JSON list of C-alpha atoms in Angstrom, two decimals:
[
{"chain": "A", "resi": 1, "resn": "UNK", "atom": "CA", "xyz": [240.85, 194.39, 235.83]},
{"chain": "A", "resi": 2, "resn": "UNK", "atom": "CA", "xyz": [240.83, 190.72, 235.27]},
{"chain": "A", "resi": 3, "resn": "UNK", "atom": "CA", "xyz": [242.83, 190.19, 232.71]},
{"chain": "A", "resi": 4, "resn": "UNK", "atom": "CA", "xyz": [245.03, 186.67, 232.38]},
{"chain": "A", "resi": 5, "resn": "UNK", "atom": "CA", "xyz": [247.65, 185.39, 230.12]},
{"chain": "A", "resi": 6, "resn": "UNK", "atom": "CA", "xyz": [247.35, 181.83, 228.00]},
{"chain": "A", "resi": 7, "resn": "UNK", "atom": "CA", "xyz": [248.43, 180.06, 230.30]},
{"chain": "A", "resi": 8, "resn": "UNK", "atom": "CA", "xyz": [246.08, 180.24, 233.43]},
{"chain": "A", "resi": 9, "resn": "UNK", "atom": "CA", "xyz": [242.94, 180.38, 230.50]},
{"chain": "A", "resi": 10, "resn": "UNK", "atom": "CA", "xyz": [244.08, 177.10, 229.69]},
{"chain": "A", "resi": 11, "resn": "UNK", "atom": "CA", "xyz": [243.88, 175.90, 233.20]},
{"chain": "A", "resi": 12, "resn": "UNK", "atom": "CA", "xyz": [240.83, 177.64, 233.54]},
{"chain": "A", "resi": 13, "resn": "UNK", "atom": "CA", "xyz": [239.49, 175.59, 230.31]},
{"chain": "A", "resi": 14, "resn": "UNK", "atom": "CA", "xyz": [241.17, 172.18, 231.32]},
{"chain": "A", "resi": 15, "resn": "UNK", "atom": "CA", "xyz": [243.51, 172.88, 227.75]},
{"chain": "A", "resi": 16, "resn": "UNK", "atom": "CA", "xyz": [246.89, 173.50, 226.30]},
{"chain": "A", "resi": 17, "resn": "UNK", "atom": "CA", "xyz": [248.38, 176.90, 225.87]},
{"chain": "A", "resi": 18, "resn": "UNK", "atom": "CA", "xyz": [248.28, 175.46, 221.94]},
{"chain": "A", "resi": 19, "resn": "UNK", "atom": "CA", "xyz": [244.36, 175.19, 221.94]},
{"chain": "A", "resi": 20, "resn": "UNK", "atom": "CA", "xyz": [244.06, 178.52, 223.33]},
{"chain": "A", "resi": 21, "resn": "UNK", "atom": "CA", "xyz": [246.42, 180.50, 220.99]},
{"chain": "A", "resi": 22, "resn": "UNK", "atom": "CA", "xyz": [244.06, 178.34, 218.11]},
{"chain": "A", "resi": 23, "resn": "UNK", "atom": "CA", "xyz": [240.68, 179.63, 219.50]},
{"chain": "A", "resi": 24, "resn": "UNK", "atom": "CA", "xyz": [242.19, 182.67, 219.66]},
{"chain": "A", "resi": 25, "resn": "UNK", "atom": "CA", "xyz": [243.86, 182.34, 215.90]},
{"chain": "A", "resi": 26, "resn": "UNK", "atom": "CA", "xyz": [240.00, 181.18, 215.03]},
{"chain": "A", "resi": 27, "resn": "UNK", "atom": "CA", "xyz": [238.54, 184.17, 216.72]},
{"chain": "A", "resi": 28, "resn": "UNK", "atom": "CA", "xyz": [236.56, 181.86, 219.20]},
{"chain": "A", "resi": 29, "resn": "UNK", "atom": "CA", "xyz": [238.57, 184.03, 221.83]},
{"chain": "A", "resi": 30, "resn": "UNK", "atom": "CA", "xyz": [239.71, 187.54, 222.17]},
{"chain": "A", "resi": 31, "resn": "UNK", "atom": "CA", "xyz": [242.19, 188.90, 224.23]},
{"chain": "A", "resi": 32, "resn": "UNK", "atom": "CA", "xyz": [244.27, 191.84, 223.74]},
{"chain": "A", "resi": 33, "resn": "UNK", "atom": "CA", "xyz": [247.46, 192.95, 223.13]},
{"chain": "A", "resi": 34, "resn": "UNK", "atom": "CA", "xyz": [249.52, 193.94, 226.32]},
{"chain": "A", "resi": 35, "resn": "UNK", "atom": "CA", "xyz": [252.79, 194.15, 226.81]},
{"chain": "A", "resi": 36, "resn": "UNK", "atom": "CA", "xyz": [253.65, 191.75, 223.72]},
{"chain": "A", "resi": 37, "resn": "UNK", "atom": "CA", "xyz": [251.25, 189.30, 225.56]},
{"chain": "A", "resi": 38, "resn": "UNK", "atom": "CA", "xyz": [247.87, 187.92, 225.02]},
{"chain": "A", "resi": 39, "resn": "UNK", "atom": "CA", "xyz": [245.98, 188.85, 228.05]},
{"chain": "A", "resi": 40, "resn": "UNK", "atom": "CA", "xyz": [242.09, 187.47, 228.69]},
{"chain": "A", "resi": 41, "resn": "UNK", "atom": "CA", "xyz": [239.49, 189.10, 230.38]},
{"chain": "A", "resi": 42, "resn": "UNK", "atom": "CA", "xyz": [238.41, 186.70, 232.51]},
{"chain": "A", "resi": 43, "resn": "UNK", "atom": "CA", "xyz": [234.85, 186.82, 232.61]},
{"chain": "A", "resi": 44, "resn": "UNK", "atom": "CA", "xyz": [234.69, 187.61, 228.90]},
{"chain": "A", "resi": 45, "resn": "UNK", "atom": "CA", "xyz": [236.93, 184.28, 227.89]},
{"chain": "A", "resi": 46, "resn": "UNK", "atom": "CA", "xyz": [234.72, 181.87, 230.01]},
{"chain": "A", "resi": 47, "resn": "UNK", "atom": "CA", "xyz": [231.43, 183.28, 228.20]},
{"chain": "A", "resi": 48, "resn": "UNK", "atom": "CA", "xyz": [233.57, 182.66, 225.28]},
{"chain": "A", "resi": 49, "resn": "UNK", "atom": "CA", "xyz": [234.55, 178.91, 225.55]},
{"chain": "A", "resi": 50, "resn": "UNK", "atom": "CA", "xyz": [231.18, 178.12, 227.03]},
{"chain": "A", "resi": 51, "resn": "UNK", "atom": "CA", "xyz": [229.30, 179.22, 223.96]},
{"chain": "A", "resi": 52, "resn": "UNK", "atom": "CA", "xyz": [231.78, 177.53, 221.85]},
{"chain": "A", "resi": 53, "resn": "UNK", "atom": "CA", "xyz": [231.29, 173.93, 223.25]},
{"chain": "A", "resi": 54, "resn": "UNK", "atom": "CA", "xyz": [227.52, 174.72, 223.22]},
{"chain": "A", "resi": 55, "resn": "UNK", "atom": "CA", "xyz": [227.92, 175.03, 219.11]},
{"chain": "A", "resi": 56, "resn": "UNK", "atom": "CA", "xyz": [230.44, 172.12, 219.28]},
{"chain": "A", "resi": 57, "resn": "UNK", "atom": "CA", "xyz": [227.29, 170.54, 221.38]},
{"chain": "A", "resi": 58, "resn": "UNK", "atom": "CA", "xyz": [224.70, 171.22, 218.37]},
{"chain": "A", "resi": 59, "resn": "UNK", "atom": "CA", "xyz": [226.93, 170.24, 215.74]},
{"chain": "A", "resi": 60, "resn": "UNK", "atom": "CA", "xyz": [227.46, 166.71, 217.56]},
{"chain": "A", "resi": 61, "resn": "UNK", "atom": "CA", "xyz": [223.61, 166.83, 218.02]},
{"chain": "A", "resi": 62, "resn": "UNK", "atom": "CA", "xyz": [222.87, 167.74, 214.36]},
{"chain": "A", "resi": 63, "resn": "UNK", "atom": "CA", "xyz": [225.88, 165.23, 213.38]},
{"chain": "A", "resi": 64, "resn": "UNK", "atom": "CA", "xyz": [223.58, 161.96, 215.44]},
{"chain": "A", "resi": 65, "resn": "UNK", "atom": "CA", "xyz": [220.31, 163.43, 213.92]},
{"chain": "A", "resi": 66, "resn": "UNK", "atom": "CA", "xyz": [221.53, 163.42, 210.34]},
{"chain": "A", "resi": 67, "resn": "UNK", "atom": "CA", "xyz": [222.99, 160.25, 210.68]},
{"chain": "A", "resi": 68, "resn": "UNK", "atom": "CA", "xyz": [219.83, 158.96, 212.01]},
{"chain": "A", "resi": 69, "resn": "UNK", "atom": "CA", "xyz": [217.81, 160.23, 208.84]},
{"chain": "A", "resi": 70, "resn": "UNK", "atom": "CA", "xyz": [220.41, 159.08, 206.84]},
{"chain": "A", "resi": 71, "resn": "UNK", "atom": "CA", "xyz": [220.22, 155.86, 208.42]},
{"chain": "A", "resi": 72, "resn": "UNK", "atom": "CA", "xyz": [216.70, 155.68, 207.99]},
{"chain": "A", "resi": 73, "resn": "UNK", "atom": "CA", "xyz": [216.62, 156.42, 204.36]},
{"chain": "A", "resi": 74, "resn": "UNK", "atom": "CA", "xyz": [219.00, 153.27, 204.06]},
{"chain": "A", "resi": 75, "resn": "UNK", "atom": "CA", "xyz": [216.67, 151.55, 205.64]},
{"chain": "A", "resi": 76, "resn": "UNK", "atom": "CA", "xyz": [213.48, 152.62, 203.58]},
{"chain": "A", "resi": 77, "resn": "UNK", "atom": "CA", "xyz": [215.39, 152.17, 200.15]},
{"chain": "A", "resi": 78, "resn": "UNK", "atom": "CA", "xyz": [216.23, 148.49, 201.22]},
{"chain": "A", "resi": 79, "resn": "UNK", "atom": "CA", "xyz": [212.55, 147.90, 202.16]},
{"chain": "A", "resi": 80, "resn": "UNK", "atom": "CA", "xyz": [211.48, 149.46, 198.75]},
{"chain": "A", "resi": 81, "resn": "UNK", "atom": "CA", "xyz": [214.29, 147.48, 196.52]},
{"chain": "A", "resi": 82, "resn": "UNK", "atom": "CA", "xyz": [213.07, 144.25, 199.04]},
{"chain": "A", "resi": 83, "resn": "UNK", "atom": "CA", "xyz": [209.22, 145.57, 198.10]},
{"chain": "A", "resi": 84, "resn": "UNK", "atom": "CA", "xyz": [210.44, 145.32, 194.14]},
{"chain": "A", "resi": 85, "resn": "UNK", "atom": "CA", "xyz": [211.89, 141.99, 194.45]},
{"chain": "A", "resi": 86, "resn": "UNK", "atom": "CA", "xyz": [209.18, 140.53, 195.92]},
{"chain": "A", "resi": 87, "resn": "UNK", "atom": "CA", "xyz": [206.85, 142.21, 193.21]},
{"chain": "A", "resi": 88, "resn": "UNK", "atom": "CA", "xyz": [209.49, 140.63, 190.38]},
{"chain": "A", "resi": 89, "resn": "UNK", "atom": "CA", "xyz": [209.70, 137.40, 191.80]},
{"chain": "A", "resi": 90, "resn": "UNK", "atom": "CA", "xyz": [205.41, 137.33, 192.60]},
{"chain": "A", "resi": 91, "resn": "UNK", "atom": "CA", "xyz": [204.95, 138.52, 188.47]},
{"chain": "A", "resi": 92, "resn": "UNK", "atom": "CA", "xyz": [207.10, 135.54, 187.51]},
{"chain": "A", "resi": 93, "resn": "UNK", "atom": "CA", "xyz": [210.01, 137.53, 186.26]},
{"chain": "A", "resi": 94, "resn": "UNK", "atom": "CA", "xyz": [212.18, 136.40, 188.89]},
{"chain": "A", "resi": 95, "resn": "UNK", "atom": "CA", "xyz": [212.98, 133.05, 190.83]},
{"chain": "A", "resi": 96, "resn": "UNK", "atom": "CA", "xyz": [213.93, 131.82, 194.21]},
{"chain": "A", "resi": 97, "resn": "UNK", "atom": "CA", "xyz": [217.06, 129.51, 194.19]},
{"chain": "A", "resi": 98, "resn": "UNK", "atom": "CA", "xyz": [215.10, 127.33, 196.42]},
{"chain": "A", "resi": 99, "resn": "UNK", "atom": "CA", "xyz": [212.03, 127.20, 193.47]},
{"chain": "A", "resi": 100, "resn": "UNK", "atom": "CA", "xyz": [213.95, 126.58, 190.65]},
{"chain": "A", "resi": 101, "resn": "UNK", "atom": "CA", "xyz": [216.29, 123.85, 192.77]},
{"chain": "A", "resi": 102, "resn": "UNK", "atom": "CA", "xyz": [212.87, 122.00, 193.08]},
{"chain": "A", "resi": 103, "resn": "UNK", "atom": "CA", "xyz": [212.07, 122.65, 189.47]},
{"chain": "A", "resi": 104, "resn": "UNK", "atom": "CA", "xyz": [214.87, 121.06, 188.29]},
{"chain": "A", "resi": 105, "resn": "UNK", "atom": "CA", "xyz": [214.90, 118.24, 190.35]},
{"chain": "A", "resi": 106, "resn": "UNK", "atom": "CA", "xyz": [211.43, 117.65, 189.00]},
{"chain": "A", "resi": 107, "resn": "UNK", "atom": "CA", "xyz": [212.21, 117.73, 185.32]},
{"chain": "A", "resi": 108, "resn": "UNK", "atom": "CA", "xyz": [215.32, 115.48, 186.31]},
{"chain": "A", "resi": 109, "resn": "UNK", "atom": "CA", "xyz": [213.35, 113.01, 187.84]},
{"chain": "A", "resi": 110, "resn": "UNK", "atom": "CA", "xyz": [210.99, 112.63, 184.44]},
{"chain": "A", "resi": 111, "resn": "UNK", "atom": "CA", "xyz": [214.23, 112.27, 182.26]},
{"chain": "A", "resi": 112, "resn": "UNK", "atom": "CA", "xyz": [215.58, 109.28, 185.27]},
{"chain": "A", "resi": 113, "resn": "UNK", "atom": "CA", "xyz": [211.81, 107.84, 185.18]},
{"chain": "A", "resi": 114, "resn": "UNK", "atom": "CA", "xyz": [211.95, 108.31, 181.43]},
{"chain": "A", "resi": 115, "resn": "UNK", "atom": "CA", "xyz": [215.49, 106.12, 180.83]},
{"chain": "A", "resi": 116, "resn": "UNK", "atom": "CA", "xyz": [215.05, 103.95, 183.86]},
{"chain": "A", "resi": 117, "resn": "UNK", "atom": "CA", "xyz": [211.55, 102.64, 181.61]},
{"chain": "A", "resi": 118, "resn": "UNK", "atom": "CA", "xyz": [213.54, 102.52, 179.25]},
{"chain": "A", "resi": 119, "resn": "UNK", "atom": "CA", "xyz": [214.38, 98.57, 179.53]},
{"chain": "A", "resi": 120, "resn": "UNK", "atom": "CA", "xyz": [210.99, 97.48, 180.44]},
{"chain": "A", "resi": 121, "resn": "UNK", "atom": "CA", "xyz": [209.74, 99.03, 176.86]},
{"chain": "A", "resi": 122, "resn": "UNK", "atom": "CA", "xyz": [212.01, 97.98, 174.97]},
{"chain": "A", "resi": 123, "resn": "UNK", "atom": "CA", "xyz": [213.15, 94.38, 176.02]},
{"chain": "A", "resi": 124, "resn": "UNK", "atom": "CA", "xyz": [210.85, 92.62, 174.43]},
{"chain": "A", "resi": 125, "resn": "UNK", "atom": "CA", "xyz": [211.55, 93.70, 170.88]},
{"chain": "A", "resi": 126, "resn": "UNK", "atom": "CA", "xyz": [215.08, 93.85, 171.42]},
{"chain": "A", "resi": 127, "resn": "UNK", "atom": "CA", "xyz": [215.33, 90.35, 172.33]},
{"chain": "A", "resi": 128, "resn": "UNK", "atom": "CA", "xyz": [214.17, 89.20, 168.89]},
{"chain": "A", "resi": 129, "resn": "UNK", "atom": "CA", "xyz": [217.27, 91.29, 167.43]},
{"chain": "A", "resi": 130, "resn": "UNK", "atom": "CA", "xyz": [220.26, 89.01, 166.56]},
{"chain": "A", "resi": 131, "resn": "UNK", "atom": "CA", "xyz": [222.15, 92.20, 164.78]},
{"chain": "A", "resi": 132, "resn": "UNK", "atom": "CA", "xyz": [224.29, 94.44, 166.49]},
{"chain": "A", "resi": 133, "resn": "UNK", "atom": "CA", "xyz": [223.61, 97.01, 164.38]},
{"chain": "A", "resi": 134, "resn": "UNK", "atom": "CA", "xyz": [219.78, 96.98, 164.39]},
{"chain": "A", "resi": 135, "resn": "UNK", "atom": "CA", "xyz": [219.49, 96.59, 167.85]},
{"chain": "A", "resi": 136, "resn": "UNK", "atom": "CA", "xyz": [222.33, 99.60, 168.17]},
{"chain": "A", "resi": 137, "resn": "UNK", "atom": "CA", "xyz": [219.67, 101.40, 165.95]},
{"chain": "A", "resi": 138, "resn": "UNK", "atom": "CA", "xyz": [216.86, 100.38, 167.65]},
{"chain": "A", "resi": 139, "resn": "UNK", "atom": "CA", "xyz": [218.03, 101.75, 171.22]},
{"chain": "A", "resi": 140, "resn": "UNK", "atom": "CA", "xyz": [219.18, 105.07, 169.41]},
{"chain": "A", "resi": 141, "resn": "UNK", "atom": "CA", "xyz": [215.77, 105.57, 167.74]},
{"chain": "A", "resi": 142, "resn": "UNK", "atom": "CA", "xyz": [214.39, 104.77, 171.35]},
{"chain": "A", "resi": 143, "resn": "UNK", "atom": "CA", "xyz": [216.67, 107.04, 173.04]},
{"chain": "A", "resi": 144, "resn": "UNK", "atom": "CA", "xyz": [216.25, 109.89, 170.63]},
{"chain": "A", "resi": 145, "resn": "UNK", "atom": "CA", "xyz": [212.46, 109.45, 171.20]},
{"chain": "A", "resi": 146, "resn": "UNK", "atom": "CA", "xyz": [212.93, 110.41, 174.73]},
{"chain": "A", "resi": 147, "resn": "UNK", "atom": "CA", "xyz": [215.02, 113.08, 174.51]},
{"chain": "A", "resi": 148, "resn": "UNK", "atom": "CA", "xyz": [212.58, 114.67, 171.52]},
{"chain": "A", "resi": 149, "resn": "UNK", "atom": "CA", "xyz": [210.28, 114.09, 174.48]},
{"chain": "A", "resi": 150, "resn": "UNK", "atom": "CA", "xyz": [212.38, 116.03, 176.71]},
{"chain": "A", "resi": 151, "resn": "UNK", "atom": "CA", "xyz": [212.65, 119.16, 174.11]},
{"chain": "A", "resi": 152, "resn": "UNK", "atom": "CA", "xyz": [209.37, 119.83, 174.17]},
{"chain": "A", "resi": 153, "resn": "UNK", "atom": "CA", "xyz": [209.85, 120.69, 178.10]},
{"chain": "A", "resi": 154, "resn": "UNK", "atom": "CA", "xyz": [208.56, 124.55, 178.19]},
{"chain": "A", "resi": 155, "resn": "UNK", "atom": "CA", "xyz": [209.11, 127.11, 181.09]},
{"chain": "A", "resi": 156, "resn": "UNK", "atom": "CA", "xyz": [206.02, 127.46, 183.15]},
{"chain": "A", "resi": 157, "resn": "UNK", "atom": "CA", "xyz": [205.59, 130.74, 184.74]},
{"chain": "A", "resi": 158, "resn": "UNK", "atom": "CA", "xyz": [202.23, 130.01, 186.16]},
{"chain": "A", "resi": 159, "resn": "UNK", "atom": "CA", "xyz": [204.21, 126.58, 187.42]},
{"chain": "A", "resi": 160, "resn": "UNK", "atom": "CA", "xyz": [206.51, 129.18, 189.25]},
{"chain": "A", "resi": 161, "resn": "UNK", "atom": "CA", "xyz": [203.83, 131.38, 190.94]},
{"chain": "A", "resi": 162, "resn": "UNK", "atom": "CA", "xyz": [202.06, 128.35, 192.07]},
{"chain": "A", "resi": 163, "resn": "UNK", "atom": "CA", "xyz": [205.44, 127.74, 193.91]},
{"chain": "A", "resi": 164, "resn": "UNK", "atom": "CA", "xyz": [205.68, 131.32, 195.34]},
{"chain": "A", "resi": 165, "resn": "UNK", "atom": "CA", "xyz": [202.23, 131.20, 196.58]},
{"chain": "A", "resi": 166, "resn": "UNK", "atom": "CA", "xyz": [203.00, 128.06, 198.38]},
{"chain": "A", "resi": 167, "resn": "UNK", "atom": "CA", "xyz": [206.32, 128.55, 199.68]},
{"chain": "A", "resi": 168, "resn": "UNK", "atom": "CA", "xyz": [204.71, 132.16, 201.24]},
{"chain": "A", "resi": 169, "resn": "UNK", "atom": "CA", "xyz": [201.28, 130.22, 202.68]},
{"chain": "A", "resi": 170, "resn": "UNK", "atom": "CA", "xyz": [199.04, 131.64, 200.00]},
{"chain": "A", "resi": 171, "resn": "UNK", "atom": "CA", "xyz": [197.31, 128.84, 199.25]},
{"chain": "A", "resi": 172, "resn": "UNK", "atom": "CA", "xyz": [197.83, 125.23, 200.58]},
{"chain": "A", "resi": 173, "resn": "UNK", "atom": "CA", "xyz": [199.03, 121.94, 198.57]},
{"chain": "A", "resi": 174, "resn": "UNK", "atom": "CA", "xyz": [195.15, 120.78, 198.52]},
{"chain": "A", "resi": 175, "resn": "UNK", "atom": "CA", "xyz": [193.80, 123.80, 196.98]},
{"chain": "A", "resi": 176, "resn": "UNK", "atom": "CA", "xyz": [196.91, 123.89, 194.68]},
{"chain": "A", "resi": 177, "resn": "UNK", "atom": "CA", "xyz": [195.88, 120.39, 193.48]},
{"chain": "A", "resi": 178, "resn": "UNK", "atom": "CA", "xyz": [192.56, 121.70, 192.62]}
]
């Protein structure tokens, strides 16, 4: 019979003694009872391991594919939530950083053209003014007239998708002039 103790299996297996009394614990091995020892049939314990690492095999296999689909569903929920953002941002409901920078900067270079005219308007009249207090008036009433002006400033959404259009190569500057 070929029957060996713990010891030479784990040789055998390139293992402990530990691992071995585990698989056998686990029921991965058998062995029987001899003696108050484990004893292996040799033949029998080799089948044994072998089709355990196969299973420890597919499990690493199945582990890499389902991280793989996993992995790809990350990456098709991004592209959908990217796909929504860009649908947001092309229905004017949301805004680039970079569009509403520009925006800005726009409407505060009407109120700096509209203050920086300011002078030119008003110098004239102003220099006919001996009173402090009716010329202090008079720039008030012009300054308030200005920013009344600038009140009336209302968001543009088409103004926006103009942009987006633009900044994507939609539609060139010329034809957005038109």
């Amino acid at each position: 019979e070929n029957y060996i103790p713990s010891c030479e299996v784990a040789d055998i297996i390139g293992r402990d003694v530990r691992t071995v009394q585990k698989l056998t614990k686990d029921g991965t091995l058998t062995c029987e009872k001899k003696k108050n020892k484990n004893l292996y049939n040799l033949y029998t314990v080799v089948r044994e391991y072998c089709d355990y690492v196969a299973k420890l095999g597919k499990k690493k296999i199945s582990s890499v594919e389902e991280e793989k689909a996993l992995e790809e569903v990350r990456i098709k929920r991004a592209k959908a939530e990217l796909a929504e953002l860009e649908m947001q941002e092309l229905k004017g409901k949301l805004h680039a950083a970079e569009d509403v920078e520009q925006m800005t900067s726009d409407l505060v270079m009407v109120i700096r053209s509209s203050f920086m005219a300011l002078p030119g308007r008003v110098a004239v009249e102003l220099a006919g003014i001996n009173d402090a207090t009716e010329l202090s008036e008079r720039l008030k009433t012009e300054v308030n007239a200005i920013l009344e002006d600038l009140s009336n400033y209302e968001y543009d959404p088409e103004e926006y998708r103009k942009r987006v259009r633009y900044r994507r190569g939609w539609i060139s500057e010329e034809r957005d002039d038109e």
